[in-house]
CSV table of C-alpha atoms and ligand atoms in Angstrom, one decimal:
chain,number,residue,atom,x,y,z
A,24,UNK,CA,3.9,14.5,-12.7
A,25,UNK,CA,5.6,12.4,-10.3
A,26,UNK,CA,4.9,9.8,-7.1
A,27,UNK,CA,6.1,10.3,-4.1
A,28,UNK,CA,6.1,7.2,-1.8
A,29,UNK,CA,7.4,8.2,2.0
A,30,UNK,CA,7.5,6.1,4.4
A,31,UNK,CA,7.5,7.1,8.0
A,32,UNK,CA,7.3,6.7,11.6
A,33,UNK,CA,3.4,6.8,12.8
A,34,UNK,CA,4.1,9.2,15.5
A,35,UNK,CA,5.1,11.5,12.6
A,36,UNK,CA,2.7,10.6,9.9
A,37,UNK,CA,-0.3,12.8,11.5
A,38,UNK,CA,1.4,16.5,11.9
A,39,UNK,CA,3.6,15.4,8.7
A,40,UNK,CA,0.1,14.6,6.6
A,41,UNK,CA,-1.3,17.4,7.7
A,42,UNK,CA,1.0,20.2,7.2
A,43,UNK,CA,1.3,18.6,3.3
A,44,UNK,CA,-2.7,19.2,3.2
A,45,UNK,CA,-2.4,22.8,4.4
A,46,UNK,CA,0.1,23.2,1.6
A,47,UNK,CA,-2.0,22.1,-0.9
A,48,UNK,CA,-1.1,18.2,-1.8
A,49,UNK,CA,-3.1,15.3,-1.5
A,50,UNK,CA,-2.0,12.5,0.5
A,51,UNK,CA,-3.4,9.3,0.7
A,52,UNK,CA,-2.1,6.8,4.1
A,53,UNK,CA,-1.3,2.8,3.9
A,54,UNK,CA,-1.0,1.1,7.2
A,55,UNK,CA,2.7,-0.4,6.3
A,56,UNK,CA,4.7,-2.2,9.0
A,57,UNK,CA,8.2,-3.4,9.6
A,58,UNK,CA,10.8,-2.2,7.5
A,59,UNK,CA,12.2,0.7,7.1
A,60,UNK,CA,12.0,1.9,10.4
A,61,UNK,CA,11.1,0.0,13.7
A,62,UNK,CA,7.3,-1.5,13.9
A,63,UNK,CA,4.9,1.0,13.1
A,64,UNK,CA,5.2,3.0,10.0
A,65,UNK,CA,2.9,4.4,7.5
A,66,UNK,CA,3.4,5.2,3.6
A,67,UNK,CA,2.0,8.4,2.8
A,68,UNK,CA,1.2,8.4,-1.5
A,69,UNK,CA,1.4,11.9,-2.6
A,70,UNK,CA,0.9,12.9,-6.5
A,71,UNK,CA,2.3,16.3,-7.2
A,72,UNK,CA,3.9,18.0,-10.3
A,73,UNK,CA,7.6,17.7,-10.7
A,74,UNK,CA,8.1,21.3,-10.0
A,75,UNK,CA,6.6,20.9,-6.7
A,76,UNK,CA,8.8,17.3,-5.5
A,77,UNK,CA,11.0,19.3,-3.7
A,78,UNK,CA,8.5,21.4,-1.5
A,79,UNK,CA,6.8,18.4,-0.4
A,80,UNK,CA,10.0,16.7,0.2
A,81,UNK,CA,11.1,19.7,2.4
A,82,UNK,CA,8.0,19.3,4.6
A,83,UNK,CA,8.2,15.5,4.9
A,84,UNK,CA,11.8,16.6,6.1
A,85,UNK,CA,10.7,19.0,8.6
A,86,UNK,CA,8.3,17.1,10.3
A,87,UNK,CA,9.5,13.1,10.2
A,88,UNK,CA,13.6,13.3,10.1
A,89,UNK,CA,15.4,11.2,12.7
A,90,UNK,CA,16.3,13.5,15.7
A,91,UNK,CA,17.3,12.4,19.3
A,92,UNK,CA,14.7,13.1,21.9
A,93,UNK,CA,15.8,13.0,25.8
A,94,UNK,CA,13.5,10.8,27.6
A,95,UNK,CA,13.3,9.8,31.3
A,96,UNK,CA,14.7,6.8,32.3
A,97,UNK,CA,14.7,4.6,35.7
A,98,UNK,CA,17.3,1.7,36.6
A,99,UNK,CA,17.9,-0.5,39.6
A,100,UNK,CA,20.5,-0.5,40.9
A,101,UNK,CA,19.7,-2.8,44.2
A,102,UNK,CA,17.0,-4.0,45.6
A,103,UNK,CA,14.0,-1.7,45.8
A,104,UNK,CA,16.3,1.4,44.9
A,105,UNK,CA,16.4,3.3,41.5
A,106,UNK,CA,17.9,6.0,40.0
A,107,UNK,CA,16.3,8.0,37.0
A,108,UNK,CA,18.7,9.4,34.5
A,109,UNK,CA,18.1,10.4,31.0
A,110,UNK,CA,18.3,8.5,28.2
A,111,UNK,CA,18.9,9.7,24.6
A,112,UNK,CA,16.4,8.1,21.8
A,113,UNK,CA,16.5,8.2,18.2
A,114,UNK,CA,13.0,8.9,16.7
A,115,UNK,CA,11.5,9.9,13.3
A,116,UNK,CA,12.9,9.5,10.1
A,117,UNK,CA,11.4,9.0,6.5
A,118,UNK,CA,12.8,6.7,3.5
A,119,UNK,CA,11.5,8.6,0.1
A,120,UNK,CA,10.9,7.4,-3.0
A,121,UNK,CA,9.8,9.7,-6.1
A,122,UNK,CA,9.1,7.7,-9.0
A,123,UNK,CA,7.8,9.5,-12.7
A,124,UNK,CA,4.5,9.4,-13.7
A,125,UNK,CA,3.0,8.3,-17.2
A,126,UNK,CA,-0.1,9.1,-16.9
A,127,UNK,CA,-2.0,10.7,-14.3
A,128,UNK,CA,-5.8,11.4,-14.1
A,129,UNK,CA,-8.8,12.2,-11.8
A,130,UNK,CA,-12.1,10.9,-13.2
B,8,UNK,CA,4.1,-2.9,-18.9
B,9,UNK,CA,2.9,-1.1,-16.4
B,10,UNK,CA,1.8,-0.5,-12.9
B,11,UNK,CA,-1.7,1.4,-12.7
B,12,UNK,CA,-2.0,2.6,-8.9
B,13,UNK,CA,-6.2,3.8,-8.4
B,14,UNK,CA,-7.5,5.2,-5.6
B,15,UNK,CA,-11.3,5.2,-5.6
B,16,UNK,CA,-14.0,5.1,-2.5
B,17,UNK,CA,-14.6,2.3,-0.3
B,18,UNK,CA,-18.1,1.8,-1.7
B,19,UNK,CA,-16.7,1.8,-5.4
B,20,UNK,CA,-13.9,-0.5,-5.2
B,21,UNK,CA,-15.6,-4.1,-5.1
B,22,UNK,CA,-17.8,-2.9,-8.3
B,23,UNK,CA,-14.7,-2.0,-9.9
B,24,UNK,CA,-12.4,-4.5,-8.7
B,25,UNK,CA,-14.7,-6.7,-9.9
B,26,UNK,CA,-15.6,-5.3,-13.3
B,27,UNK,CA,-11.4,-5.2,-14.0
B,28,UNK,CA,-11.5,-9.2,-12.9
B,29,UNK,CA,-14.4,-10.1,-15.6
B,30,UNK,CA,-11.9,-8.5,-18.0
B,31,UNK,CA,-9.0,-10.6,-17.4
B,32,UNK,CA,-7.2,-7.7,-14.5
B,33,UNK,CA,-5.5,-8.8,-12.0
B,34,UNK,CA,-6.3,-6.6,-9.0
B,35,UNK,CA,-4.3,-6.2,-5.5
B,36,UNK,CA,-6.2,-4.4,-2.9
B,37,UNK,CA,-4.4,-2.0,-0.2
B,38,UNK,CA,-6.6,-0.3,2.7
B,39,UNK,CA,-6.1,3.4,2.9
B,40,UNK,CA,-7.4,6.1,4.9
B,41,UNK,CA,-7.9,10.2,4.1
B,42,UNK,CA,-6.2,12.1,1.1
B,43,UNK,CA,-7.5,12.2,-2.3
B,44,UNK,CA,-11.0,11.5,-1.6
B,45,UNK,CA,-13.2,11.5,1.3
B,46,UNK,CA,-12.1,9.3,4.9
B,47,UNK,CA,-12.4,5.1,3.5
B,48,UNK,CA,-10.7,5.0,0.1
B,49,UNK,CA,-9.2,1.9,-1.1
B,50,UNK,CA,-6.0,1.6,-3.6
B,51,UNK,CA,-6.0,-1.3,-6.4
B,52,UNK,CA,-2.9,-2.3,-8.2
B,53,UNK,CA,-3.2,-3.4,-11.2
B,54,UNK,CA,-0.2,-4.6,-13.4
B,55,UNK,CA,-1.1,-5.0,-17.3
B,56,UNK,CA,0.6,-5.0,-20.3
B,57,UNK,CA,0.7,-1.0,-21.7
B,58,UNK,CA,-2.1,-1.5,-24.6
B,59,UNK,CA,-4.4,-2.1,-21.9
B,60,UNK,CA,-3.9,0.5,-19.6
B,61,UNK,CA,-7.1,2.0,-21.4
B,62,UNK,CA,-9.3,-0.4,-21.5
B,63,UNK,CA,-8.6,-0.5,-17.6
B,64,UNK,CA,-8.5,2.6,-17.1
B,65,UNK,CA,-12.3,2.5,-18.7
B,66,UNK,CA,-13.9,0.0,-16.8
B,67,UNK,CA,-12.8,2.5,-13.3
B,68,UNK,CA,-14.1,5.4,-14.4
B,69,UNK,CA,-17.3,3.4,-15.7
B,70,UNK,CA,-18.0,2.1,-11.9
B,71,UNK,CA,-16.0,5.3,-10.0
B,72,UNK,CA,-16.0,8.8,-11.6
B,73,UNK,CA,-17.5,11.5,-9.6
B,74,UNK,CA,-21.1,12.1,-9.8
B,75,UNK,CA,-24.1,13.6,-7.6
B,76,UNK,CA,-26.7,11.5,-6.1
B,77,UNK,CA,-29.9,12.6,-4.9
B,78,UNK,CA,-30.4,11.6,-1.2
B,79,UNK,CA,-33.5,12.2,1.2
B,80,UNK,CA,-32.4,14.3,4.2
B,81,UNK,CA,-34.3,15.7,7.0
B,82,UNK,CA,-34.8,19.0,8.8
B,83,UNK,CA,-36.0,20.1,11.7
B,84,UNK,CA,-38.1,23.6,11.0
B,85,UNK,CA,-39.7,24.4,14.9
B,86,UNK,CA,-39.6,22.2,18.0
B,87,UNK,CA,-41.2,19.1,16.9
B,88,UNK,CA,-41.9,19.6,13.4
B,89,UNK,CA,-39.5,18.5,10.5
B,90,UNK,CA,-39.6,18.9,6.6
B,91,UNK,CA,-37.7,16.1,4.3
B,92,UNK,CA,-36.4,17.0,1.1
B,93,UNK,CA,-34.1,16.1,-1.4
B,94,UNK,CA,-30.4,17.1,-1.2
B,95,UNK,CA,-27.7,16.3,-4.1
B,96,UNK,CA,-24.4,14.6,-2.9
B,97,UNK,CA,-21.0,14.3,-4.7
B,98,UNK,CA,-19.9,10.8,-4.6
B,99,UNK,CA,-16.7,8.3,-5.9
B,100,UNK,CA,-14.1,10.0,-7.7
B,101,UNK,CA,-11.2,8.8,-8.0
B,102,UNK,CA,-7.2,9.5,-8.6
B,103,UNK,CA,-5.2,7.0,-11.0
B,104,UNK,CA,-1.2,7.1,-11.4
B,105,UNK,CA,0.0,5.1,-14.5
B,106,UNK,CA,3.4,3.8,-13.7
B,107,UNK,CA,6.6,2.5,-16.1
B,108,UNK,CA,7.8,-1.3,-15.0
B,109,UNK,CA,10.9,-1.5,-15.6
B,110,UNK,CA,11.0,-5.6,-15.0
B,111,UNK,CA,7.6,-7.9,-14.2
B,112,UNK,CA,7.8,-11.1,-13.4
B,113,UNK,CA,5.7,-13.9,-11.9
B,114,UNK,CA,7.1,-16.3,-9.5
C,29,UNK,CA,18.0,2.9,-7.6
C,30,UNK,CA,14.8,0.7,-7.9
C,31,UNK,CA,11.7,0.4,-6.0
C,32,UNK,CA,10.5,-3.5,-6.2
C,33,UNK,CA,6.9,-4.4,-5.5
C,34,UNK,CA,6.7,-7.9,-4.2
C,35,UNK,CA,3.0,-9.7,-3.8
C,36,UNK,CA,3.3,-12.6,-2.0
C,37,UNK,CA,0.7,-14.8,-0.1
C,38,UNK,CA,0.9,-14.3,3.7
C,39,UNK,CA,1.9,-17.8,4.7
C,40,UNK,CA,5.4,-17.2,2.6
C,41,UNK,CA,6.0,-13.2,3.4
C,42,UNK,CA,7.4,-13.5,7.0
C,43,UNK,CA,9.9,-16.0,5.9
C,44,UNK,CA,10.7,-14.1,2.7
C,45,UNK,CA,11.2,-10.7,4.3
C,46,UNK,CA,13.2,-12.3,7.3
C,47,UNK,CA,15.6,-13.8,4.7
C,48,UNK,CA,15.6,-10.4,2.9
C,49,UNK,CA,16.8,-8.7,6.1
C,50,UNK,CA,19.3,-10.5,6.8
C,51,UNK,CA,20.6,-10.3,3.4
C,52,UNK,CA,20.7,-6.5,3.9
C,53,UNK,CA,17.6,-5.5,2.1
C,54,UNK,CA,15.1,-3.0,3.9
C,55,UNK,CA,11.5,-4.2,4.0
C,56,UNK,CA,8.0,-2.6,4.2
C,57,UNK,CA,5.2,-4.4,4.2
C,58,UNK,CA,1.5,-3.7,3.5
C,59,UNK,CA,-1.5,-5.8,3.9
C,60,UNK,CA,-3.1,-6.5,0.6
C,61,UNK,CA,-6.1,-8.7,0.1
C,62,UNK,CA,-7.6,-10.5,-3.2
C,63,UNK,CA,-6.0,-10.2,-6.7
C,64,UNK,CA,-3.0,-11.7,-8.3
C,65,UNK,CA,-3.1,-14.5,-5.3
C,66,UNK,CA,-6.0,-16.5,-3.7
C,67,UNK,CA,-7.3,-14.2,-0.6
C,68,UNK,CA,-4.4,-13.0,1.9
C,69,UNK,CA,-1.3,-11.2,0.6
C,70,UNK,CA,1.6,-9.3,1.7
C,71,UNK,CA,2.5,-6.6,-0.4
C,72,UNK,CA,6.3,-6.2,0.1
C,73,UNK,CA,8.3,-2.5,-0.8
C,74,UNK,CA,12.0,-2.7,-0.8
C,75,UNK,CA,14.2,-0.3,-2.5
C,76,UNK,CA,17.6,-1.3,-3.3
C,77,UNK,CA,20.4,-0.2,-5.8
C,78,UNK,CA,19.9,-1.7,-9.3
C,79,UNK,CA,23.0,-4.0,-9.4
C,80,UNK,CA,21.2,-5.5,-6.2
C,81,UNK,CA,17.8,-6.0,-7.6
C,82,UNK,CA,18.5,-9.7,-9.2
C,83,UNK,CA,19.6,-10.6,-5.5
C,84,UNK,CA,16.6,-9.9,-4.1
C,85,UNK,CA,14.3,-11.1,-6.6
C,86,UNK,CA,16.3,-14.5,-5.9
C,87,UNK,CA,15.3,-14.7,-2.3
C,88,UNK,CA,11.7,-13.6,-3.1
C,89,UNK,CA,12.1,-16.5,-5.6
C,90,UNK,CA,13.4,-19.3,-3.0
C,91,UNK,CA,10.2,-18.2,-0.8
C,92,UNK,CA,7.7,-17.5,-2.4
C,93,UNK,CA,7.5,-19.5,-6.2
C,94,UNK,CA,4.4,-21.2,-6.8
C,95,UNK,CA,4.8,-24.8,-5.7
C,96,UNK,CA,2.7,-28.1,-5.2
C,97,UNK,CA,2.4,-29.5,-1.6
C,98,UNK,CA,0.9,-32.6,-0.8
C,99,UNK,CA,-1.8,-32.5,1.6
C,100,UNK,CA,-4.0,-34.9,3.3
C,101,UNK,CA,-8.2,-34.9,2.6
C,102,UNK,CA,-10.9,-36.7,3.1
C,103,UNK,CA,-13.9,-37.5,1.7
C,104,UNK,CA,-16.7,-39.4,2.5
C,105,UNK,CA,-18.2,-42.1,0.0
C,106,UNK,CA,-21.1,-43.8,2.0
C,107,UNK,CA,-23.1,-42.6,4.7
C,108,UNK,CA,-20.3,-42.5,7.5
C,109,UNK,CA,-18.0,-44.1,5.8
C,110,UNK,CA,-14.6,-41.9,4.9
C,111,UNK,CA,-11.6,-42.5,3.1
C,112,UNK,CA,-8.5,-40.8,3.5
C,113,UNK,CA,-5.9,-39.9,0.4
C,114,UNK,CA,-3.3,-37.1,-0.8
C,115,UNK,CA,-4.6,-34.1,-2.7
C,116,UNK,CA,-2.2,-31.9,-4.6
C,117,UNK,CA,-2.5,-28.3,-3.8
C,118,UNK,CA,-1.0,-25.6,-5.5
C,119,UNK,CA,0.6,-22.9,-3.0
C,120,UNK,CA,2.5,-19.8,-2.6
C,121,UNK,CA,3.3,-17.7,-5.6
C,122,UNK,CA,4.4,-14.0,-6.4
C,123,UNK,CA,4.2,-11.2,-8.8
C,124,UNK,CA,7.1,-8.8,-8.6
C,125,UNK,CA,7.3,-5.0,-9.7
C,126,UNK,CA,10.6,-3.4,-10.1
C,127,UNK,CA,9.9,0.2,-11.0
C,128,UNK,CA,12.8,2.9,-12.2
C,129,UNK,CA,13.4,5.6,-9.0
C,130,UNK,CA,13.7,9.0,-10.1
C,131,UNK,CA,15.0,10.3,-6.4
C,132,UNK,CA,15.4,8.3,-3.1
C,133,UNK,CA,16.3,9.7,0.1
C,134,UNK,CA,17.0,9.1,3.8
C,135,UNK,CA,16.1,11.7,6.3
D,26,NI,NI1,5.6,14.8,-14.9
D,27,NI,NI1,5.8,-2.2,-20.8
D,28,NI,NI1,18.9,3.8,-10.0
């Protein structure tokens, strides 16, 4: 049995929580800040067997690793004129740990 | 020593937390949200020395294990006219991770 | 690679964590209420490589260690009538977790 601490971006923690529950693993969400990643991040606690680490590491992956986005963008460049270019943002990413288990029950 | 990490329901944890205090547990709460048990769970950590992970582990599944409870619910038959009677909910539970500490120290 | 649980009161965690930054060490907090400190604490998460574990238990040391401040009270001893004097209060304080990590990733 193991723990699996991941800590992600809260625009990613939704779709990311979700698509772990479809697959069949618990999750349970602490409101987490700072850190990791810039303001606004939650820790998603997930309990699985060892043999099963690596799928749920593979859809944390898929749904919460940094990426770029293009977003629109608008600068001044004199008085009461602007120009709108696009910018490129880094977004997402996840910092995982999995840590063994000793004992694990459900009462 | 070791790290015990329970999740258990909103409406359990004070009774519980408070039941591990009487016996000499030091309890950290953290608000959670969704996962192993039904929306408003609550995770206690509790670091104790490993020939008491039992008796801890006890005293939560004395105030937290899953059981039914009969509430009175009402139903509405024809326009106007409704029957009450008894319906059996499921509620507590609760998941418990038993960690290894490698080092414990109190500042 | 270690995962260290930090519980420190509120009043000492912005300071601690700031110092932890800057020494390099990634942060994540989590509110935490009651337990191993009087009402209002700051759970801390920081994962670091073993050899660097002692280094941050340091800083959490400098911060956060249980110390006496002297503050000022008063009390009154006749019917509008006050004296003023020092009172001794215990403050601060923190109980640190450093747990073995079985896998840690960055995605
Ligand atoms: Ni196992
Ligand atoms: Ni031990
Ligand atoms: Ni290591």
């Amino acid at each position: 049995m193991k723990l699996i601490l991941a800590i992600l971006s809260n625009d990613d923690s939704p779709v990311a929580s979700n698509a772990l529950n479809k697959n069949g693993f618990s999750v349970t969400k602490l409101a987490t800040t700072g850190g990791f990643l810039r303001a606004g991040n939650t820790t998603l606690i997930i309990g699985c067997e060892d043999e099963k680490v690596e799928a749920a590491i593979d859809i944390i992956k898929e749904y919460s690793s940094k990426r770029t986005e293009i977003v629109p963008s608008t600068a001044s460049y004199d008085i009461g004129r602007y120009a709108s270019f696009p910018v490129e943002v880094t977004v997402g990413g996840a910092t995982i740990f999995v840590l063994d288990v000793a004992q694990f029950l459900k009462v």
